[in-house]
Coordinates of C-alpha atoms in Angstrom, one line a residue:
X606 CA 32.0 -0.1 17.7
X607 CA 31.9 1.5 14.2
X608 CA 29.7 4.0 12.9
X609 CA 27.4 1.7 10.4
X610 CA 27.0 -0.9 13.8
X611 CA 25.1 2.4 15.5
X612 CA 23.0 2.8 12.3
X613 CA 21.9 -0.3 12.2
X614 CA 21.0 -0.7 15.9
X615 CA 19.4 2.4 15.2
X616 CA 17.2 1.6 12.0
X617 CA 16.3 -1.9 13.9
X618 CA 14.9 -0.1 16.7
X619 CA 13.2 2.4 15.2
X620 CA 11.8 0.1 12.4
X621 CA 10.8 -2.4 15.5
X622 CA 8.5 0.8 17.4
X623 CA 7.0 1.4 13.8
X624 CA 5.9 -2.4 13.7
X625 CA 5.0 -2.7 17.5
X626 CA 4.0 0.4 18.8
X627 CA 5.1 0.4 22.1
X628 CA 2.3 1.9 24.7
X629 CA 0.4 3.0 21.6
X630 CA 2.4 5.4 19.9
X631 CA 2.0 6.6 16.6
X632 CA 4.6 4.8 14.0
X633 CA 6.0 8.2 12.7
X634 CA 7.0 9.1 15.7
X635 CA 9.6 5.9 16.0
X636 CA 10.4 6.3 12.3
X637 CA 10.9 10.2 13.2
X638 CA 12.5 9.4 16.2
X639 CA 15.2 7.4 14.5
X640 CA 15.7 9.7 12.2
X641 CA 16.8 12.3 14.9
X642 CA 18.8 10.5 16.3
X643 CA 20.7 9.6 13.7
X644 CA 21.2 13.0 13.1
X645 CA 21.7 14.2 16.6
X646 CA 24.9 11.7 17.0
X647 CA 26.2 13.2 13.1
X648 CA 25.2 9.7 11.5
X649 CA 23.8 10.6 8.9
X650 CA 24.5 14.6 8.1
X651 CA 21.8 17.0 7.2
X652 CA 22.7 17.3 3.4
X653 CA 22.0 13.7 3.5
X654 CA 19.0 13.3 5.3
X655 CA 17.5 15.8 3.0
X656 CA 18.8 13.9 0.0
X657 CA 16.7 10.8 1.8
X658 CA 13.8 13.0 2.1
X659 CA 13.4 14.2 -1.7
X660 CA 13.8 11.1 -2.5
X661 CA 10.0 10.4 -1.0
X662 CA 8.7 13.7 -3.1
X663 CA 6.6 11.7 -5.0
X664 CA 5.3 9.5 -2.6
X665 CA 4.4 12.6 0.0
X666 CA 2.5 14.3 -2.9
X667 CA 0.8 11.1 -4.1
X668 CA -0.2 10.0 -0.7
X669 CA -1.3 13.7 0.0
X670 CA -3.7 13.6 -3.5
X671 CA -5.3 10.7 -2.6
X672 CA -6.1 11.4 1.1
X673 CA -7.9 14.4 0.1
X674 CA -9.9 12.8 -2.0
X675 CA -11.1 10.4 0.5
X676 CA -11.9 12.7 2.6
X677 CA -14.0 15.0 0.2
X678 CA -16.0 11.2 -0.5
X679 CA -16.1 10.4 3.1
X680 CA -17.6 14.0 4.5
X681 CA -20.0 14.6 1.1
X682 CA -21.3 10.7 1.6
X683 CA -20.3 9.2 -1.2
X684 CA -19.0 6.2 0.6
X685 CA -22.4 6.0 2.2
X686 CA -23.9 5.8 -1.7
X687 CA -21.8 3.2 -2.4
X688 CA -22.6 0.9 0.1
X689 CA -25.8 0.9 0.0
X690 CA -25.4 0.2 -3.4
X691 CA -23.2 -2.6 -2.4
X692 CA -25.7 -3.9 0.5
X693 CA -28.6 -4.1 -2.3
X694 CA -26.8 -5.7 -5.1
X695 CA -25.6 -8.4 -2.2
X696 CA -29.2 -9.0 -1.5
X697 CA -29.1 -9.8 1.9
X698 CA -26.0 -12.7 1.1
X699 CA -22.7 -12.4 2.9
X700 CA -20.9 -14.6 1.2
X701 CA -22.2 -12.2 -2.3
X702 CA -21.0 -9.1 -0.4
X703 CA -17.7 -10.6 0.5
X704 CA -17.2 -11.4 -3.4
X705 CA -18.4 -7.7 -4.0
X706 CA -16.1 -6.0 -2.0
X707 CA -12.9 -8.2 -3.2
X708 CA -13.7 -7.1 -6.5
X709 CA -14.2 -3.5 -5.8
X710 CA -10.8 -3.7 -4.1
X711 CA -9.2 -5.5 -7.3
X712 CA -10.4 -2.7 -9.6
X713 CA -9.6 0.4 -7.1
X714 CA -6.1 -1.2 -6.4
X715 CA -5.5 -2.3 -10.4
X716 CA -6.4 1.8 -11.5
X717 CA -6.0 3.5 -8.4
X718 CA -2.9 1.9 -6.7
X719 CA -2.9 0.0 -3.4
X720 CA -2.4 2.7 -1.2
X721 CA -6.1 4.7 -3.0
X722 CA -7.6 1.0 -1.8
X723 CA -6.5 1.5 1.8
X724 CA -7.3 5.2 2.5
X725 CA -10.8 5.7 -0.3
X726 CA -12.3 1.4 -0.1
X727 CA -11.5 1.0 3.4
X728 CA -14.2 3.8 4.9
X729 CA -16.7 2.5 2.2
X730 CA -16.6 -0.6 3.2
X731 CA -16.7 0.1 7.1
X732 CA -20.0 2.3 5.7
X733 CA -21.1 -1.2 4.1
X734 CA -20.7 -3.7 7.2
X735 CA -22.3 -0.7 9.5
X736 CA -25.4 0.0 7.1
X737 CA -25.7 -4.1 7.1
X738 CA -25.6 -4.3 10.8
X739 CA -22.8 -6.7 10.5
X740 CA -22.0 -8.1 13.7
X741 CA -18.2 -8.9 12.6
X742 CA -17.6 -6.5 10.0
X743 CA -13.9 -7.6 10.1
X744 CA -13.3 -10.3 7.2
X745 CA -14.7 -7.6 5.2
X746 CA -12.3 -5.0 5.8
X747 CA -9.4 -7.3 6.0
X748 CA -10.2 -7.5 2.0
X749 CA -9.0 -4.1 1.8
X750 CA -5.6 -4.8 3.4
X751 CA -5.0 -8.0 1.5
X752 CA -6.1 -7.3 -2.0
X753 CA -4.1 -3.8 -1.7
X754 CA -0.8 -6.0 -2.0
X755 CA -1.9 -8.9 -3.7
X756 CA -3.4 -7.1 -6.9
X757 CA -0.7 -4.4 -7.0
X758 CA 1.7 -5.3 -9.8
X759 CA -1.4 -5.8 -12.7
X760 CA -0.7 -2.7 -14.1
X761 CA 2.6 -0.3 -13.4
X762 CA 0.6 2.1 -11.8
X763 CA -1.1 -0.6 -8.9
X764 CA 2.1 0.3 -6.8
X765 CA 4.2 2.9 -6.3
X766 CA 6.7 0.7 -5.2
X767 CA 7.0 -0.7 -9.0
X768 CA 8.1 2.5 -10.1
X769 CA 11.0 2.4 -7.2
X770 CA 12.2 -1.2 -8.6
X771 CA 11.9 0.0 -12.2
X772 CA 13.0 3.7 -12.2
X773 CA 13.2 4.7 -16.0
X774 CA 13.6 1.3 -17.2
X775 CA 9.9 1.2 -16.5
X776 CA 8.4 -1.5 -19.7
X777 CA 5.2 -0.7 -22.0
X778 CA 2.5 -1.9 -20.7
X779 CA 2.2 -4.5 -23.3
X780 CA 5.5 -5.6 -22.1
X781 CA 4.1 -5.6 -18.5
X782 CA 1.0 -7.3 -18.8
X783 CA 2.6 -10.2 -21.0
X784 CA 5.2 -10.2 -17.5
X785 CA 3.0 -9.7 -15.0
X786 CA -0.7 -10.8 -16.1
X787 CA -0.5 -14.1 -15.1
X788 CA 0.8 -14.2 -12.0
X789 CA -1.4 -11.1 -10.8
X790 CA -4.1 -13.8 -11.2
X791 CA -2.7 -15.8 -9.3
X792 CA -1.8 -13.7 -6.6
X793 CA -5.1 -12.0 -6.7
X794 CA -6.8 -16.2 -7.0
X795 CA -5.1 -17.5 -4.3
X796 CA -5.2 -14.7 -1.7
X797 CA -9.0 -14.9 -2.3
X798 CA -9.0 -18.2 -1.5
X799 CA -7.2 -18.6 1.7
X800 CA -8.5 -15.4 2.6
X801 CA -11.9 -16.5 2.4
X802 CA -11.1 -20.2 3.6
X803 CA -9.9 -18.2 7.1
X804 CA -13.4 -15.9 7.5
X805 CA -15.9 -18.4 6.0
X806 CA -16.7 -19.0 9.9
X807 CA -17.8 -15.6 10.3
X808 CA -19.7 -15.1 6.8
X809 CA -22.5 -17.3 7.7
X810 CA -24.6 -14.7 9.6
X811 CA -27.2 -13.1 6.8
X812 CA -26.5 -9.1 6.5
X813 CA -29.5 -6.8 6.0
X814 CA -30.9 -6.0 3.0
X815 CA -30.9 -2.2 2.1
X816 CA -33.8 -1.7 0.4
X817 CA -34.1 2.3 1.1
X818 CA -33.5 4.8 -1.6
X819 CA -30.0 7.2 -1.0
X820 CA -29.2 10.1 -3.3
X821 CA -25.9 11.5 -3.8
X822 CA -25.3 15.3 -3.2
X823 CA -23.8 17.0 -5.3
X824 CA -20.6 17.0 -2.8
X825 CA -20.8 13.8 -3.2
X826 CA -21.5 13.6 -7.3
X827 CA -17.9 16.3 -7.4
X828 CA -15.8 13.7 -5.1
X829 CA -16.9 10.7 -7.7
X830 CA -16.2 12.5 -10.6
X831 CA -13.0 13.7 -8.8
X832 CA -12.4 9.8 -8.1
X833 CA -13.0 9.4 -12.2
X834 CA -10.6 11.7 -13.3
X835 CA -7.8 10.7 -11.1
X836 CA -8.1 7.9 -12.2
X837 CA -7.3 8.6 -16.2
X838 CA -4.6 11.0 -15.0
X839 CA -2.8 7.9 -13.4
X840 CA -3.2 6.1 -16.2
X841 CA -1.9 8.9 -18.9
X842 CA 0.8 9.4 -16.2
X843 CA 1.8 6.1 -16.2
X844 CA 1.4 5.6 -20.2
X845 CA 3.8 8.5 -20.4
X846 CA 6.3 7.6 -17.5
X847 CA 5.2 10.8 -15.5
X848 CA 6.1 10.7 -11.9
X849 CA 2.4 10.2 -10.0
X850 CA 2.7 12.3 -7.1
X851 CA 2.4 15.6 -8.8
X852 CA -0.7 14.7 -10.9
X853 CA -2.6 13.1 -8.0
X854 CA -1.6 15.5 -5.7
X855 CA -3.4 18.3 -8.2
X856 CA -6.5 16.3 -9.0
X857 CA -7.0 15.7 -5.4
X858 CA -6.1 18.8 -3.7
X859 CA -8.3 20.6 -6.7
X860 CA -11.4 18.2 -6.0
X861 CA -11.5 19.2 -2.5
X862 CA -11.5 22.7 -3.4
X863 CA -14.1 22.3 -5.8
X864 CA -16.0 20.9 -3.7
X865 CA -15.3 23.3 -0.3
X866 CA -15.9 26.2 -2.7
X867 CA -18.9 24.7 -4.2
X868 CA -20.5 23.8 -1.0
X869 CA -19.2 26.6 0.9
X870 CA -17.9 24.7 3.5
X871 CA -14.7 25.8 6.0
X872 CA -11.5 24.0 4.3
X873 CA -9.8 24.2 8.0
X874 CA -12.4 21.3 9.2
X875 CA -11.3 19.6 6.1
X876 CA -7.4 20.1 6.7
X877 CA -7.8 18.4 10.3
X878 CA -9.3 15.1 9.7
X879 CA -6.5 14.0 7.1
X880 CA -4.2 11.6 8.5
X881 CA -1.0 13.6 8.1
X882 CA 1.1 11.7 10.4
X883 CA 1.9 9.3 7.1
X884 CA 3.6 12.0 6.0
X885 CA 6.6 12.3 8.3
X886 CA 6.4 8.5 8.9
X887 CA 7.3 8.0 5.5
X888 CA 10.2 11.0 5.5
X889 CA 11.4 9.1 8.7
X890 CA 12.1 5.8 6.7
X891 CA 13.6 7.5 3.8
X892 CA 16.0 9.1 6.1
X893 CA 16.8 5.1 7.5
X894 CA 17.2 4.2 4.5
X895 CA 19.8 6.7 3.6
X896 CA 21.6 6.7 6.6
X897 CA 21.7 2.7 5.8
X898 CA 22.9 3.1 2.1
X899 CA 26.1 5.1 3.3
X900 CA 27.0 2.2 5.2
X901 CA 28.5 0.4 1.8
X902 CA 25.9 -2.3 1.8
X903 CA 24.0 -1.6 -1.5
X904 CA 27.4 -2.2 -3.1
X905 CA 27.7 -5.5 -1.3
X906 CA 23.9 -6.5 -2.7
X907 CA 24.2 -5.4 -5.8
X908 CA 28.0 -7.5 -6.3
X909 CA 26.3 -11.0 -4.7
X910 CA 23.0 -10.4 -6.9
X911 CA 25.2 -9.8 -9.7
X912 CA 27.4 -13.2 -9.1
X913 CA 24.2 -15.0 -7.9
X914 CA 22.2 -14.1 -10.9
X915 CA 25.0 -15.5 -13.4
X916 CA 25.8 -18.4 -11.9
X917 CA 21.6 -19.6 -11.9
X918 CA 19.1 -16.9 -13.0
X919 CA 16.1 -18.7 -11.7
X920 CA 17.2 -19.5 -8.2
X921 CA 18.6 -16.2 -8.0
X922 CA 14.9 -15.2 -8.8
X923 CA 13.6 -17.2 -5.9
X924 CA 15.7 -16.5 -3.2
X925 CA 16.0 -12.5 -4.0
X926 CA 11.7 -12.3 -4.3
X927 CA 11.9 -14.5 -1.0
X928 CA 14.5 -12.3 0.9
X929 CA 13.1 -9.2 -0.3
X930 CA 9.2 -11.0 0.3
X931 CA 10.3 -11.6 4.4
X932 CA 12.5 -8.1 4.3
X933 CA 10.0 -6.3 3.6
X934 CA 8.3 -7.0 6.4
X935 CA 11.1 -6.0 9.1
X936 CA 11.5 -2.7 7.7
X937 CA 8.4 -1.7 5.5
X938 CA 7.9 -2.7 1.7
X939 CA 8.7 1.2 0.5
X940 CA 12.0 1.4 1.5
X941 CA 12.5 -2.0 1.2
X942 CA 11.6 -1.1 -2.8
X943 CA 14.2 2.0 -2.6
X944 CA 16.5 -0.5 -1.4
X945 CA 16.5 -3.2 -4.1
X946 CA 15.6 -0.9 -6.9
X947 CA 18.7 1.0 -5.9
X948 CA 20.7 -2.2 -5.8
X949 CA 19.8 -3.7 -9.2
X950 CA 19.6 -0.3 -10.9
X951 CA 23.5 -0.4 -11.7
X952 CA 23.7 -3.8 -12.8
X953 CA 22.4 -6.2 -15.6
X954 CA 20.1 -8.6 -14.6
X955 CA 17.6 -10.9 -16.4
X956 CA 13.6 -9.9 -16.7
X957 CA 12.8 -12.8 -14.3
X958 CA 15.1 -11.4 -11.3
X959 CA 13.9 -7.9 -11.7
X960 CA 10.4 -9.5 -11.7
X961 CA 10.7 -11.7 -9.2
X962 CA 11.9 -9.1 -6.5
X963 CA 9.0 -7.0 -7.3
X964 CA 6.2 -9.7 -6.8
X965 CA 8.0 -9.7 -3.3
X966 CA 8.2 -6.4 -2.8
X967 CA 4.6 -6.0 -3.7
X968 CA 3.0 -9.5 -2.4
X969 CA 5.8 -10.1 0.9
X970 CA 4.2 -7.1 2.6
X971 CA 0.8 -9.5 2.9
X972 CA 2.6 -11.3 5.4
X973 CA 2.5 -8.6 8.7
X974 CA 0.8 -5.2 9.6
X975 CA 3.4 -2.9 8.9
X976 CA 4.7 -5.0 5.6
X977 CA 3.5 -1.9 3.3
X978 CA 2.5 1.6 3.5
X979 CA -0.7 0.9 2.6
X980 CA -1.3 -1.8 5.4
X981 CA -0.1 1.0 7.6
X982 CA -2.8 3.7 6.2
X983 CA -5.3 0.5 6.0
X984 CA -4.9 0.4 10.0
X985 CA -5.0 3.9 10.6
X986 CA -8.6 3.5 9.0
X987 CA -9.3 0.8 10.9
X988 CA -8.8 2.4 13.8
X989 CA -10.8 5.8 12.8
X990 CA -13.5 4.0 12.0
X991 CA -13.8 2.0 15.7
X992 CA -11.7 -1.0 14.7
X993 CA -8.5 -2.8 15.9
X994 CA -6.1 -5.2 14.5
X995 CA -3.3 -6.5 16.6
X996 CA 0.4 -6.9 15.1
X997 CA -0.5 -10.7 16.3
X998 CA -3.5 -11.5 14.9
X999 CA -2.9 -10.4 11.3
X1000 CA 1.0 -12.1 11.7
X1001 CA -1.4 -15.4 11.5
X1002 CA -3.8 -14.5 9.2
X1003 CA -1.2 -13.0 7.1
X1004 CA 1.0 -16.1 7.2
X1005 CA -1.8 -18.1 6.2
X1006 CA -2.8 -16.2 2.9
X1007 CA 0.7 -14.7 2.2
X1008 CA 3.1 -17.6 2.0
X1009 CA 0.9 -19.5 -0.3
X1010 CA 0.2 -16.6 -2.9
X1011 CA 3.4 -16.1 -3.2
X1012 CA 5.0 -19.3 -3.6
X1013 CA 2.3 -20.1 -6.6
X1014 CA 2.9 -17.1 -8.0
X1015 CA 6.9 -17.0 -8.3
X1016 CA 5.9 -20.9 -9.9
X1017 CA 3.9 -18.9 -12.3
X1018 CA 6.3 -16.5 -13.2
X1019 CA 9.1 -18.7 -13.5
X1020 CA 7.1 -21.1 -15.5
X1021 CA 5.9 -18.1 -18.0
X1022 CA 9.6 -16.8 -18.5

């Protein structure tokens, strides 16, 4: 058996332990674990895993920005402010507090990319549904998963991923929106409907009313205002073309200083609550994906999209956003991204094929648990906060709300091109 047949079997299996989790364990240690042993048996060499690992530089440093400043809000309470804001302006409606939350999630996801609504919305709203005594507090956080992917192509900086597929060919954002506006409505429309049409059951229990007065620290007052700014340095990043990482990674960082320095408070006890396992999970699958692109088979993509996309642009558009939709699932949406912006990066193809593998990229990943990185830090979440989804469960859901969405929304785009 050849070389590429080994790292193959070997990407499956690791990618498979990532998405399962056999006896519980963690899903970088399967994406690590692959890694290994791909270079343990020489294939992939060292010079090229590390080639595979700077190429997630500005995802590591991004990812690392914004889980600091979640957990400067989450230990100074400013996720307990805002839902009891939340909880009051719902006024005792959970239906209203549903609606609330999905919007929250559209704006944090639209200015603060999908991944900032999986690891800052998610704890706020598990705050929300435990200050409203919810008794299944679940169809509210699966808002944060869903509207994470569905909403993250309305602006360039929603999803990393879109700066993966574009590279520097990235458009103006008047270019963008007049691509992408219409069918981020759609996506973001329809995934609030089915989502909404599959917890209705559960949202007819009243929550209680907050009617108690809570004041923010000023811990909590630094992590907002932290929130604030990182938010215009993403979008002057992404106005300019900047890579994000860097920028996030220094407003973050420097808001939990701030605030540690401010409040006197032991930086070690912040250190340790981060979720730093993301870290090498995502270093893991850029090493797959590497060891996968020596194998000749980005050259073989990017040849049959090329043909494909002469012969009929818009079926080419619908069967690469569908492949790439499904494929993302089986081996994660980010390098899933790295692998299709690498494959159409060398070739000419029209507007409506680039945009039509992005919407899957960025909308396929609604379909399972392990579909994008920020489903992924979405579950970890979950789980910190006492909660459990099973691979399973959100497979049905996710088929459900997913297939729809995306079907009306490559209608949308193909219509509008």
């Amino acid at each position: 058996m050849s070389a590429d047949f080994f790292i193959f079997l070997i990407t499956v299996m690791a990618t498979a332990g990532v998405i399962i989790r056999p006896y519980k364990i963690q899903e970088a240690v399967w994406a690590v674990g692959g890694a290994v042993i791909l270079l343990v048996f020489r294939l992939i060499s060292f010079q090229d895993a590390w080639i595979g690992i700077n190429k997630g530089m500005d995802v590591y440093l991004f990812l690392t920005g914004m889980m600091a400043l979640a957990e400067s809000a989450r230990r100074e309470g400013l996720f307990d402010w805002l839902a009891s804001h939340a909880i009051r302006l719902a006024a005792g409606s959970s239906i209203s507090l549903f609606v609330l939350i999905y919007l929250i999630g559209i704006f944090v996801t639209v200015f603060m990319s999908n991944d900032a609504t999986a690891v800052v919305l998610t704890p706020a709203v598990a705050a929300a549904v435990a200050r409203a005594k919810v008794k299944n507090p679940l169809p509210y956080l699966l808002i944060c998963a869903f509207i994470a992917n569905a909403a993250s192509f309305v602006l360039p900086i929603s999803n990393p991923a879109n700066l993966v597929i574009y590279g520097s060919k990235l458009p103006s954002l008047t270019v963008w929106l007049s691509t992408y506006l219409l069918s981020s409505l759609c996506s973001v429309g329809i995934t609030f409907l089915m989502l909404f049409m599959t917890q209705k059951k559960f949202l007819n229990v009243p929550v209680v009313a907050d009617n108690a007065e809570h004041i923010l620290n000023t811990g909590g007052k630094m992590a907002l205002a932290g929130i604030i700014f990182t938010t215009l340095v993403l979008l002057l990043a992404s106005f300019q073309h900047w890579d994000l990482g860097l920028p996030t990674a220094i407003a973050g960082i420097g808001t939990a200083i701030f605030i540690s320095i401010a409040g006197r408070k032991n930086p070690v006890m912040f250190m340790r609550h981060i979720s730093w396992s993301v870290i090498p999970l995502v270093a893991g699958l850029f090493i797959l994906v590497e060891a996968v692109q020596q194998t000749g088979i980005i050259s073989i993509l990017s040849q049959k999209l090329s043909e494909a996309a002469n012969a009929s642009a818009g079926t080419t558009t619908w069967s690469a956003s569908l492949i790439i939709a499904f494929g993302s699932n089986l081996i994660n949406n980010l390098p899933a991204g790295l692998i299709a912006g690498t494959t159409i990066s060398d070739i000419h193809l029209s507007e409506t094929v680039r945009s039509g593998v992005l919407i899957g990229v960025d909308l396929g990943p609604n379909l399972s648990i392990t579909g994008s990185l920020a489903t992924i830090l979405w579950l970890k979440e979950l789980r910190r906060n006492g909660y459990d989804m099973t691979a399973w469960d959100f497979l049905k859901l996710g088929t459900v709300i997913m297939i729809p969405a995306l079907l009306v929304t490559l209608f949308v785009l193909t219509v509008n091109f």
